[in-house]
PDB file with one MODEL, atoms N, CA, C and O in Angstrom:
MODEL        1
ATOM      1  N   MET A   1      50.095   3.105  28.531  1.00  0.00           N
ATOM      2  CA  MET A   1      48.997   2.712  29.347  1.00  0.00           C
ATOM      3  C   MET A   1      47.710   3.403  28.925  1.00  0.00           C
ATOM      4  O   MET A   1      46.643   2.792  28.983  1.00  0.00           O
ATOM      5  N   GLY A   2      47.781   4.621  28.514  1.00  0.00           N
ATOM      6  CA  GLY A   2      46.593   5.360  28.137  1.00  0.00           C
ATOM      7  C   GLY A   2      46.336   5.384  26.647  1.00  0.00           C
ATOM      8  O   GLY A   2      45.493   6.146  26.174  1.00  0.00           O
ATOM      9  N   TYR A   3      47.043   4.569  25.911  1.00  0.00           N
ATOM     10  CA  TYR A   3      46.860   4.568  24.461  1.00  0.00           C
ATOM     11  C   TYR A   3      45.465   4.074  24.068  1.00  0.00           C
ATOM     12  O   TYR A   3      44.998   3.051  24.570  1.00  0.00           O
ATOM     13  N   GLY A   4      44.816   4.798  23.180  1.00  0.00           N
ATOM     14  CA  GLY A   4      43.522   4.369  22.664  1.00  0.00           C
ATOM     15  C   GLY A   4      42.343   4.688  23.557  1.00  0.00           C
ATOM     16  O   GLY A   4      41.216   4.318  23.227  1.00  0.00           O
ATOM     17  N   MET A   5      42.554   5.351  24.659  1.00  0.00           N
ATOM     18  CA  MET A   5      41.435   5.674  25.548  1.00  0.00           C
ATOM     19  C   MET A   5      40.503   6.668  24.863  1.00  0.00           C
ATOM     20  O   MET A   5      40.954   7.700  24.365  1.00  0.00           O
ATOM     21  N   GLY A   6      39.236   6.370  24.834  1.00  0.00           N
ATOM     22  CA  GLY A   6      38.260   7.287  24.261  1.00  0.00           C
ATOM     23  C   GLY A   6      37.919   6.981  22.812  1.00  0.00           C
ATOM     24  O   GLY A   6      36.851   7.372  22.338  1.00  0.00           O
ATOM     25  N   TYR A   7      38.787   6.301  22.108  1.00  0.00           N
ATOM     26  CA  TYR A   7      38.500   6.028  20.694  1.00  0.00           C
ATOM     27  C   TYR A   7      37.385   4.994  20.541  1.00  0.00           C
ATOM     28  O   TYR A   7      36.598   5.077  19.598  1.00  0.00           O
ATOM     29  N   GLY A   8      37.307   4.053  21.423  1.00  0.00           N
ATOM     30  CA  GLY A   8      36.274   3.024  21.348  1.00  0.00           C
ATOM     31  C   GLY A   8      34.887   3.605  21.522  1.00  0.00           C
ATOM     32  O   GLY A   8      33.947   3.167  20.860  1.00  0.00           O
ATOM     33  N   MET A   9      34.744   4.574  22.395  1.00  0.00           N
ATOM     34  CA  MET A   9      33.448   5.184  22.629  1.00  0.00           C
ATOM     35  C   MET A   9      32.960   5.924  21.394  1.00  0.00           C
ATOM     36  O   MET A   9      31.790   5.820  21.025  1.00  0.00           O
ATOM     37  N   GLY A  10      33.846   6.664  20.760  1.00  0.00           N
ATOM     38  CA  GLY A  10      33.455   7.394  19.551  1.00  0.00           C
ATOM     39  C   GLY A  10      33.067   6.463  18.423  1.00  0.00           C
ATOM     40  O   GLY A  10      32.106   6.727  17.701  1.00  0.00           O
ATOM     41  N   GLY A  11      33.809   5.372  18.262  1.00  0.00           N
ATOM     42  CA  GLY A  11      33.486   4.397  17.242  1.00  0.00           C
ATOM     43  C   GLY A  11      32.164   3.696  17.522  1.00  0.00           C
ATOM     44  O   GLY A  11      31.410   3.386  16.600  1.00  0.00           O
ATOM     45  N   GLY A  12      31.891   3.449  18.789  1.00  0.00           N
ATOM     46  CA  GLY A  12      30.637   2.802  19.176  1.00  0.00           C
ATOM     47  C   GLY A  12      29.435   3.681  18.885  1.00  0.00           C
ATOM     48  O   GLY A  12      28.402   3.197  18.422  1.00  0.00           O
ATOM     49  N   VAL A  13      29.567   4.966  19.154  1.00  0.00           N
ATOM     50  CA  VAL A  13      28.475   5.905  18.881  1.00  0.00           C
ATOM     51  C   VAL A  13      28.233   5.987  17.377  1.00  0.00           C
ATOM     52  O   VAL A  13      27.087   5.991  16.929  1.00  0.00           O
ATOM     53  N   LEU A  14      29.303   6.054  16.607  1.00  0.00           N
ATOM     54  CA  LEU A  14      29.173   6.095  15.148  1.00  0.00           C
ATOM     55  C   LEU A  14      28.493   4.831  14.631  1.00  0.00           C
ATOM     56  O   LEU A  14      27.647   4.897  13.740  1.00  0.00           O
ATOM     57  N   MET A  15      28.863   3.679  15.190  1.00  0.00           N
ATOM     58  CA  MET A  15      28.245   2.421  14.777  1.00  0.00           C
ATOM     59  C   MET A  15      26.747   2.432  15.074  1.00  0.00           C
ATOM     60  O   MET A  15      25.963   1.971  14.243  1.00  0.00           O
ATOM     61  N   TRP A  16      26.326   2.940  16.228  1.00  0.00           N
ATOM     62  CA  TRP A  16      24.909   2.998  16.573  1.00  0.00           C
ATOM     63  C   TRP A  16      24.153   3.957  15.662  1.00  0.00           C
ATOM     64  O   TRP A  16      23.020   3.675  15.271  1.00  0.00           O
ATOM     65  N   ILE A  17      24.755   5.066  15.327  1.00  0.00           N
ATOM     66  CA  ILE A  17      24.104   6.021  14.421  1.00  0.00           C
ATOM     67  C   ILE A  17      23.884   5.382  13.055  1.00  0.00           C
ATOM     68  O   ILE A  17      22.799   5.493  12.485  1.00  0.00           O
ATOM     69  N   VAL A  18      24.901   4.717  12.528  1.00  0.00           N
ATOM     70  CA  VAL A  18      24.779   4.046  11.235  1.00  0.00           C
ATOM     71  C   VAL A  18      23.710   2.963  11.306  1.00  0.00           C
ATOM     72  O   VAL A  18      22.900   2.835  10.388  1.00  0.00           O
ATOM     73  N   LEU A  19      23.698   2.191  12.371  1.00  0.00           N
ATOM     74  CA  LEU A  19      22.714   1.134  12.541  1.00  0.00           C
ATOM     75  C   LEU A  19      21.290   1.700  12.590  1.00  0.00           C
ATOM     76  O   LEU A  19      20.383   1.156  11.960  1.00  0.00           O
ATOM     77  N   LEU A  20      21.100   2.775  13.329  1.00  0.00           N
ATOM     78  CA  LEU A  20      19.773   3.392  13.418  1.00  0.00           C
ATOM     79  C   LEU A  20      19.325   3.970  12.077  1.00  0.00           C
ATOM     80  O   LEU A  20      18.143   3.897  11.741  1.00  0.00           O
ATOM     81  N   VAL A  21      20.238   4.536  11.319  1.00  0.00           N
ATOM     82  CA  VAL A  21      19.892   5.051   9.991  1.00  0.00           C
ATOM     83  C   VAL A  21      19.477   3.907   9.065  1.00  0.00           C
ATOM     84  O   VAL A  21      18.512   4.038   8.313  1.00  0.00           O
ATOM     85  N   ILE A  22      20.197   2.797   9.118  1.00  0.00           N
ATOM     86  CA  ILE A  22      19.845   1.636   8.281  1.00  0.00           C
ATOM     87  C   ILE A  22      18.468   1.095   8.675  1.00  0.00           C
ATOM     88  O   ILE A  22      17.646   0.801   7.808  1.00  0.00           O
ATOM     89  N   ILE A  23      18.216   0.965   9.978  1.00  0.00           N
ATOM     90  CA  ILE A  23      16.908   0.490  10.444  1.00  0.00           C
ATOM     91  C   ILE A  23      15.810   1.451  10.000  1.00  0.00           C
ATOM     92  O   ILE A  23      14.733   1.012   9.597  1.00  0.00           O
ATOM     93  N   GLY A  24      16.070   2.753  10.069  1.00  0.00           N
ATOM     94  CA  GLY A  24      15.090   3.746   9.617  1.00  0.00           C
ATOM     95  C   GLY A  24      14.761   3.590   8.145  1.00  0.00           C
ATOM     96  O   GLY A  24      13.594   3.673   7.760  1.00  0.00           O
ATOM     97  N   PHE A  25      15.777   3.364   7.309  1.00  0.00           N
ATOM     98  CA  PHE A  25      15.534   3.167   5.879  1.00  0.00           C
ATOM     99  C   PHE A  25      14.720   1.904   5.622  1.00  0.00           C
ATOM    100  O   PHE A  25      13.830   1.900   4.771  1.00  0.00           O
ATOM    101  N   VAL A  26      15.018   0.837   6.349  1.00  0.00           N
ATOM    102  CA  VAL A  26      14.278  -0.423   6.172  1.00  0.00           C
ATOM    103  C   VAL A  26      12.811  -0.237   6.557  1.00  0.00           C
ATOM    104  O   VAL A  26      11.914  -0.659   5.827  1.00  0.00           O
ATOM    105  N   VAL A  27      12.571   0.396   7.705  1.00  0.00           N
ATOM    106  CA  VAL A  27      11.198   0.638   8.140  1.00  0.00           C
ATOM    107  C   VAL A  27      10.469   1.525   7.135  1.00  0.00           C
ATOM    108  O   VAL A  27       9.321   1.244   6.790  1.00  0.00           O
ATOM    109  N   TYR A  28      11.103   2.576   6.666  1.00  0.00           N
ATOM    110  CA  TYR A  28      10.492   3.471   5.684  1.00  0.00           C
ATOM    111  C   TYR A  28      10.155   2.726   4.393  1.00  0.00           C
ATOM    112  O   TYR A  28       9.070   2.903   3.839  1.00  0.00           O
ATOM    113  N   TYR A  29      11.076   1.899   3.916  1.00  0.00           N
ATOM    114  CA  TYR A  29      10.869   1.168   2.669  1.00  0.00           C
ATOM    115  C   TYR A  29       9.661   0.248   2.777  1.00  0.00           C
ATOM    116  O   TYR A  29       8.804   0.243   1.894  1.00  0.00           O
ATOM    117  N   PHE A  30       9.587  -0.537   3.865  1.00  0.00           N
ATOM    118  CA  PHE A  30       8.474  -1.472   3.993  1.00  0.00           C
ATOM    119  C   PHE A  30       7.160  -0.751   4.272  1.00  0.00           C
ATOM    120  O   PHE A  30       6.110  -1.209   3.821  1.00  0.00           O
ATOM    121  N   ALA A  31       7.188   0.347   4.992  1.00  0.00           N
ATOM    122  CA  ALA A  31       5.962   1.096   5.251  1.00  0.00           C
ATOM    123  C   ALA A  31       5.439   1.738   3.972  1.00  0.00           C
ATOM    124  O   ALA A  31       4.227   1.822   3.772  1.00  0.00           O
ATOM    125  N   LYS A  32       6.334   2.185   3.115  1.00  0.00           N
ATOM    126  CA  LYS A  32       5.928   2.832   1.872  1.00  0.00           C
ATOM    127  C   LYS A  32       5.340   1.826   0.890  1.00  0.00           C
ATOM    128  O   LYS A  32       4.454   2.177   0.111  1.00  0.00           O
ATOM    129  N   ASN A  33       5.811   0.594   0.911  1.00  0.00           N
ATOM    130  CA  ASN A  33       5.395  -0.403  -0.070  1.00  0.00           C
ATOM    131  C   ASN A  33       4.275  -1.315   0.421  1.00  0.00           C
ATOM    132  O   ASN A  33       3.981  -2.319  -0.229  1.00  0.00           O
ATOM    133  N   LYS A  34       3.654  -1.003   1.526  1.00  0.00           N
ATOM    134  CA  LYS A  34       2.534  -1.796   2.031  1.00  0.00           C
ATOM    135  C   LYS A  34       1.289  -0.923   2.053  1.00  0.00           C
ATOM    136  O   LYS A  34       1.362   0.276   2.323  1.00  0.00           O
ATOM    137  N   ASN A  35       0.137  -1.542   1.764  1.00  0.00           N
ATOM    138  CA  ASN A  35      -1.108  -0.817   1.907  1.00  0.00           C
ATOM    139  C   ASN A  35      -1.762  -1.207   3.223  1.00  0.00           C
ATOM    140  O   ASN A  35      -1.147  -1.885   4.046  1.00  0.00           O
ATOM    141  N   ALA A  36      -3.000  -0.785   3.426  1.00  0.00           N
ATOM    142  CA  ALA A  36      -3.669  -1.015   4.700  1.00  0.00           C
ATOM    143  C   ALA A  36      -3.895  -2.499   4.990  1.00  0.00           C
ATOM    144  O   ALA A  36      -3.980  -2.885   6.156  1.00  0.00           O
ATOM    145  N   ASN A  37      -3.995  -3.333   3.963  1.00  0.00           N
ATOM    146  CA  ASN A  37      -4.221  -4.765   4.156  1.00  0.00           C
ATOM    147  C   ASN A  37      -2.934  -5.520   4.408  1.00  0.00           C
ATOM    148  O   ASN A  37      -2.974  -6.725   4.658  1.00  0.00           O
ATOM    149  N   GLY A  38      -1.799  -4.853   4.352  1.00  0.00           N
ATOM    150  CA  GLY A  38      -0.534  -5.528   4.538  1.00  0.00           C
ATOM    151  C   GLY A  38      -0.036  -6.198   3.277  1.00  0.00           C
ATOM    152  O   GLY A  38       0.906  -6.989   3.326  1.00  0.00           O
ATOM    153  N   LEU A  39      -0.652  -5.895   2.149  1.00  0.00           N
ATOM    154  CA  LEU A  39      -0.241  -6.479   0.876  1.00  0.00           C
ATOM    155  C   LEU A  39       0.555  -5.463   0.085  1.00  0.00           C
ATOM    156  O   LEU A  39       0.334  -4.259   0.215  1.00  0.00           O
ATOM    157  N   ASN A  40       1.468  -5.933  -0.723  1.00  0.00           N
ATOM    158  CA  ASN A  40       2.140  -5.042  -1.656  1.00  0.00           C
ATOM    159  C   ASN A  40       1.137  -4.565  -2.688  1.00  0.00           C
ATOM    160  O   ASN A  40       0.114  -5.213  -2.911  1.00  0.00           O
ATOM    161  N   SER A  41       1.420  -3.443  -3.316  1.00  0.00           N
ATOM    162  CA  SER A  41       0.489  -2.906  -4.294  1.00  0.00           C
ATOM    163  C   SER A  41       0.262  -3.874  -5.451  1.00  0.00           C
ATOM    164  O   SER A  41      -0.812  -3.861  -6.052  1.00  0.00           O
ATOM    165  N   SER A  42       1.245  -4.715  -5.780  1.00  0.00           N
ATOM    166  CA  SER A  42       1.075  -5.682  -6.860  1.00  0.00           C
ATOM    167  C   SER A  42       0.259  -6.887  -6.410  1.00  0.00           C
ATOM    168  O   SER A  42      -0.158  -7.684  -7.251  1.00  0.00           O
ATOM    169  N   GLN A  43       0.017  -7.047  -5.105  1.00  0.00           N
ATOM    170  CA  GLN A  43      -0.728  -8.185  -4.586  1.00  0.00           C
ATOM    171  C   GLN A  43      -2.166  -7.834  -4.226  1.00  0.00           C
ATOM    172  O   GLN A  43      -2.872  -8.676  -3.671  1.00  0.00           O
ATOM    173  N   GLN A  44      -2.614  -6.642  -4.516  1.00  0.00           N
ATOM    174  CA  GLN A  44      -3.951  -6.234  -4.135  1.00  0.00           C
ATOM    175  C   GLN A  44      -4.999  -7.061  -4.868  1.00  0.00           C
ATOM    176  O   GLN A  44      -4.856  -7.370  -6.051  1.00  0.00           O
ATOM    177  N   VAL A  45      -6.037  -7.407  -4.149  1.00  0.00           N
ATOM    178  CA  VAL A  45      -7.132  -8.154  -4.731  1.00  0.00           C
ATOM    179  C   VAL A  45      -8.038  -7.165  -5.449  1.00  0.00           C
ATOM    180  O   VAL A  45      -8.510  -6.207  -4.835  1.00  0.00           O
ATOM    181  N   PRO A  46      -8.293  -7.380  -6.749  1.00  0.00           N
ATOM    182  CA  PRO A  46      -9.118  -6.425  -7.464  1.00  0.00           C
ATOM    183  C   PRO A  46     -10.562  -6.476  -6.974  1.00  0.00           C
ATOM    184  O   PRO A  46     -11.083  -7.539  -6.637  1.00  0.00           O
ATOM    185  N   GLY A  47     -11.187  -5.320  -6.943  1.00  0.00           N
ATOM    186  CA  GLY A  47     -12.581  -5.235  -6.541  1.00  0.00           C
ATOM    187  C   GLY A  47     -13.489  -5.476  -7.730  1.00  0.00           C
ATOM    188  O   GLY A  47     -13.024  -5.742  -8.839  1.00  0.00           O
ATOM    189  N   PRO A  48     -14.777  -5.382  -7.491  1.00  0.00           N
ATOM    190  CA  PRO A  48     -15.710  -5.591  -8.600  1.00  0.00           C
ATOM    191  C   PRO A  48     -15.583  -4.475  -9.637  1.00  0.00           C
ATOM    192  O   PRO A  48     -15.327  -3.319  -9.298  1.00  0.00           O
ATOM    193  N   ASP A  49     -15.765  -4.838 -10.890  1.00  0.00           N
ATOM    194  CA  ASP A  49     -15.685  -3.822 -11.918  1.00  0.00           C
ATOM    195  C   ASP A  49     -17.012  -3.064 -11.999  1.00  0.00           C
ATOM    196  O   ASP A  49     -17.971  -3.405 -11.307  1.00  0.00           O
ATOM    197  N   ALA A  50     -17.060  -2.049 -12.835  1.00  0.00           N
ATOM    198  CA  ALA A  50     -18.227  -1.169 -12.911  1.00  0.00           C
ATOM    199  C   ALA A  50     -19.481  -1.923 -13.330  1.00  0.00           C
ATOM    200  O   ALA A  50     -20.568  -1.635 -12.828  1.00  0.00           O
ATOM    201  N   MET A  51     -19.350  -2.875 -14.233  1.00  0.00           N
ATOM    202  CA  MET A  51     -20.511  -3.627 -14.695  1.00  0.00           C
ATOM    203  C   MET A  51     -21.085  -4.484 -13.568  1.00  0.00           C
ATOM    204  O   MET A  51     -22.303  -4.587 -13.424  1.00  0.00           O
ATOM    205  N   GLU A  52     -20.219  -5.093 -12.777  1.00  0.00           N
ATOM    206  CA  GLU A  52     -20.682  -5.900 -11.641  1.00  0.00           C
ATOM    207  C   GLU A  52     -21.417  -5.026 -10.625  1.00  0.00           C
ATOM    208  O   GLU A  52     -22.440  -5.432 -10.074  1.00  0.00           O
ATOM    209  N   ILE A  53     -20.896  -3.839 -10.384  1.00  0.00           N
ATOM    210  CA  ILE A  53     -21.536  -2.917  -9.443  1.00  0.00           C
ATOM    211  C   ILE A  53     -22.915  -2.525  -9.960  1.00  0.00           C
ATOM    212  O   ILE A  53     -23.877  -2.464  -9.195  1.00  0.00           O
ATOM    213  N   ALA A  54     -23.007  -2.260 -11.267  1.00  0.00           N
ATOM    214  CA  ALA A  54     -24.303  -1.895 -11.860  1.00  0.00           C
ATOM    215  C   ALA A  54     -25.291  -3.055 -11.745  1.00  0.00           C
ATOM    216  O   ALA A  54     -26.468  -2.838 -11.455  1.00  0.00           O
ATOM    217  N   LYS A  55     -24.825  -4.277 -11.968  1.00  0.00           N
ATOM    218  CA  LYS A  55     -25.708  -5.446 -11.842  1.00  0.00           C
ATOM    219  C   LYS A  55     -26.202  -5.605 -10.411  1.00  0.00           C
ATOM    220  O   LYS A  55     -27.373  -5.912 -10.185  1.00  0.00           O
ATOM    221  N   ILE A  56     -25.327  -5.401  -9.463  1.00  0.00           N
ATOM    222  CA  ILE A  56     -25.711  -5.514  -8.047  1.00  0.00           C
ATOM    223  C   ILE A  56     -26.729  -4.441  -7.693  1.00  0.00           C
ATOM    224  O   ILE A  56     -27.717  -4.713  -7.011  1.00  0.00           O
ATOM    225  N   ARG A  57     -26.487  -3.228  -8.156  1.00  0.00           N
ATOM    226  CA  ARG A  57     -27.425  -2.129  -7.868  1.00  0.00           C
ATOM    227  C   ARG A  57     -28.786  -2.386  -8.500  1.00  0.00           C
ATOM    228  O   ARG A  57     -29.815  -2.064  -7.906  1.00  0.00           O
ATOM    229  N   LEU A  58     -28.801  -2.963  -9.700  1.00  0.00           N
ATOM    230  CA  LEU A  58     -30.059  -3.314 -10.356  1.00  0.00           C
ATOM    231  C   LEU A  58     -30.783  -4.391  -9.554  1.00  0.00           C
ATOM    232  O   LEU A  58     -31.994  -4.316  -9.349  1.00  0.00           O
ATOM    233  N   ALA A  59     -30.037  -5.384  -9.108  1.00  0.00           N
ATOM    234  CA  ALA A  59     -30.642  -6.468  -8.329  1.00  0.00           C
ATOM    235  C   ALA A  59     -31.206  -5.967  -7.000  1.00  0.00           C
ATOM    236  O   ALA A  59     -32.228  -6.469  -6.535  1.00  0.00           O
ATOM    237  N   LYS A  60     -30.554  -4.988  -6.390  1.00  0.00           N
ATOM    238  CA  LYS A  60     -31.034  -4.427  -5.130  1.00  0.00           C
ATOM    239  C   LYS A  60     -32.199  -3.456  -5.329  1.00  0.00           C
ATOM    240  O   LYS A  60     -32.873  -3.078  -4.371  1.00  0.00           O
ATOM    241  N   GLY A  61     -32.427  -3.061  -6.572  1.00  0.00           N
ATOM    242  CA  GLY A  61     -33.495  -2.106  -6.846  1.00  0.00           C
ATOM    243  C   GLY A  61     -33.063  -0.659  -6.678  1.00  0.00           C
ATOM    244  O   GLY A  61     -33.909   0.234  -6.629  1.00  0.00           O
ATOM    245  N   GLU A  62     -31.776  -0.414  -6.591  1.00  0.00           N
ATOM    246  CA  GLU A  62     -31.279   0.946  -6.430  1.00  0.00           C
ATOM    247  C   GLU A  62     -31.376   1.743  -7.726  1.00  0.00           C
ATOM    248  O   GLU A  62     -31.494   2.968  -7.693  1.00  0.00           O
ATOM    249  N   ILE A  63     -31.327   1.054  -8.870  1.00  0.00           N
ATOM    250  CA  ILE A  63     -31.450   1.710 -10.169  1.00  0.00           C
ATOM    251  C   ILE A  63     -32.496   0.964 -10.989  1.00  0.00           C
ATOM    252  O   ILE A  63     -32.775  -0.210 -10.746  1.00  0.00           O
ATOM    253  N   SER A  64     -33.062   1.658 -11.953  1.00  0.00           N
ATOM    254  CA  SER A  64     -34.069   1.041 -12.821  1.00  0.00           C
ATOM    255  C   SER A  64     -33.395   0.346 -13.997  1.00  0.00           C
ATOM    256  O   SER A  64     -32.188   0.478 -14.198  1.00  0.00           O
ATOM    257  N   SER A  65     -34.175  -0.390 -14.765  1.00  0.00           N
ATOM    258  CA  SER A  65     -33.647  -1.080 -15.945  1.00  0.00           C
ATOM    259  C   SER A  65     -33.114  -0.085 -16.967  1.00  0.00           C
ATOM    260  O   SER A  65     -32.104  -0.335 -17.624  1.00  0.00           O
ATOM    261  N   GLU A  66     -33.806   1.048 -17.095  1.00  0.00           N
ATOM    262  CA  GLU A  66     -33.353   2.074 -18.037  1.00  0.00           C
ATOM    263  C   GLU A  66     -32.005   2.651 -17.614  1.00  0.00           C
ATOM    264  O   GLU A  66     -31.115   2.857 -18.439  1.00  0.00           O
ATOM    265  N   GLU A  67     -31.872   2.909 -16.310  1.00  0.00           N
ATOM    266  CA  GLU A  67     -30.591   3.422 -15.819  1.00  0.00           C
ATOM    267  C   GLU A  67     -29.484   2.385 -16.018  1.00  0.00           C
ATOM    268  O   GLU A  67     -28.351   2.730 -16.355  1.00  0.00           O
ATOM    269  N   PHE A  68     -29.822   1.122 -15.806  1.00  0.00           N
ATOM    270  CA  PHE A  68     -28.842   0.059 -16.018  1.00  0.00           C
ATOM    271  C   PHE A  68     -28.395   0.025 -17.472  1.00  0.00           C
ATOM    272  O   PHE A  68     -27.203  -0.108 -17.748  1.00  0.00           O
ATOM    273  N   GLU A  69     -29.335   0.142 -18.403  1.00  0.00           N
ATOM    274  CA  GLU A  69     -28.993   0.120 -19.825  1.00  0.00           C
ATOM    275  C   GLU A  69     -28.115   1.327 -20.193  1.00  0.00           C
ATOM    276  O   GLU A  69     -27.193   1.203 -20.999  1.00  0.00           O
ATOM    277  N   ASP A  70     -28.410   2.502 -19.597  1.00  0.00           N
ATOM    278  CA  ASP A  70     -27.567   3.689 -19.840  1.00  0.00           C
ATOM    279  C   ASP A  70     -26.145   3.461 -19.321  1.00  0.00           C
ATOM    280  O   ASP A  70     -25.169   3.805 -19.989  1.00  0.00           O
ATOM    281  N   ILE A  71     -26.041   2.886 -18.139  1.00  0.00           N
ATOM    282  CA  ILE A  71     -24.722   2.602 -17.569  1.00  0.00           C
ATOM    283  C   ILE A  71     -23.982   1.607 -18.471  1.00  0.00           C
ATOM    284  O   ILE A  71     -22.795   1.772 -18.752  1.00  0.00           O
ATOM    285  N   LYS A  72     -24.700   0.580 -18.914  1.00  0.00           N
ATOM    286  CA  LYS A  72     -24.113  -0.448 -19.758  1.00  0.00           C
ATOM    287  C   LYS A  72     -23.584   0.142 -21.068  1.00  0.00           C
ATOM    288  O   LYS A  72     -22.506  -0.229 -21.532  1.00  0.00           O
ATOM    289  N   LYS A  73     -24.346   1.057 -21.654  1.00  0.00           N
ATOM    290  CA  LYS A  73     -23.891   1.711 -22.896  1.00  0.00           C
ATOM    291  C   LYS A  73     -22.660   2.560 -22.659  1.00  0.00           C
ATOM    292  O   LYS A  73     -21.755   2.591 -23.493  1.00  0.00           O
ATOM    293  N   ASN A  74     -22.619   3.244 -21.538  1.00  0.00           N
ATOM    294  CA  ASN A  74     -21.476   4.112 -21.227  1.00  0.00           C
ATOM    295  C   ASN A  74     -20.222   3.315 -20.901  1.00  0.00           C
ATOM    296  O   ASN A  74     -19.111   3.748 -21.209  1.00  0.00           O
ATOM    297  N   ILE A  75     -20.396   2.148 -20.276  1.00  0.00           N
ATOM    298  CA  ILE A  75     -19.250   1.319 -19.917  1.00  0.00           C
ATOM    299  C   ILE A  75     -18.657   0.641 -21.132  1.00  0.00           C
ATOM    300  O   ILE A  75     -17.441   0.640 -21.326  1.00  0.00           O
ATOM    301  N   LEU A  76     -19.520   0.066 -21.944  1.00  0.00           N
ATOM    302  CA  LEU A  76     -19.048  -0.695 -23.103  1.00  0.00           C
ATOM    303  C   LEU A  76     -18.904   0.222 -24.257  1.00  0.00           C
ATOM    304  O   LEU A  76     -18.517  -0.208 -25.343  1.00  0.00           O
TER     305      LEU A  76
ENDMDL
END
């Protein structure tokens, strides 16, 4: 009549611990492989390159033509 009493509870606790560890690994894996935009690192949209930034700064008047030419020489 009392055979097996208590064994189910121990097995259930072990199953929950294993399940929680697996969920923890899954959450860690996806959190590590996502950036702030929710994209994988291989899916990131590239930003403007240095030459584009220099052209924009020249157009805004932040740098002079001479500074732009110096930047251009250093980049290329």
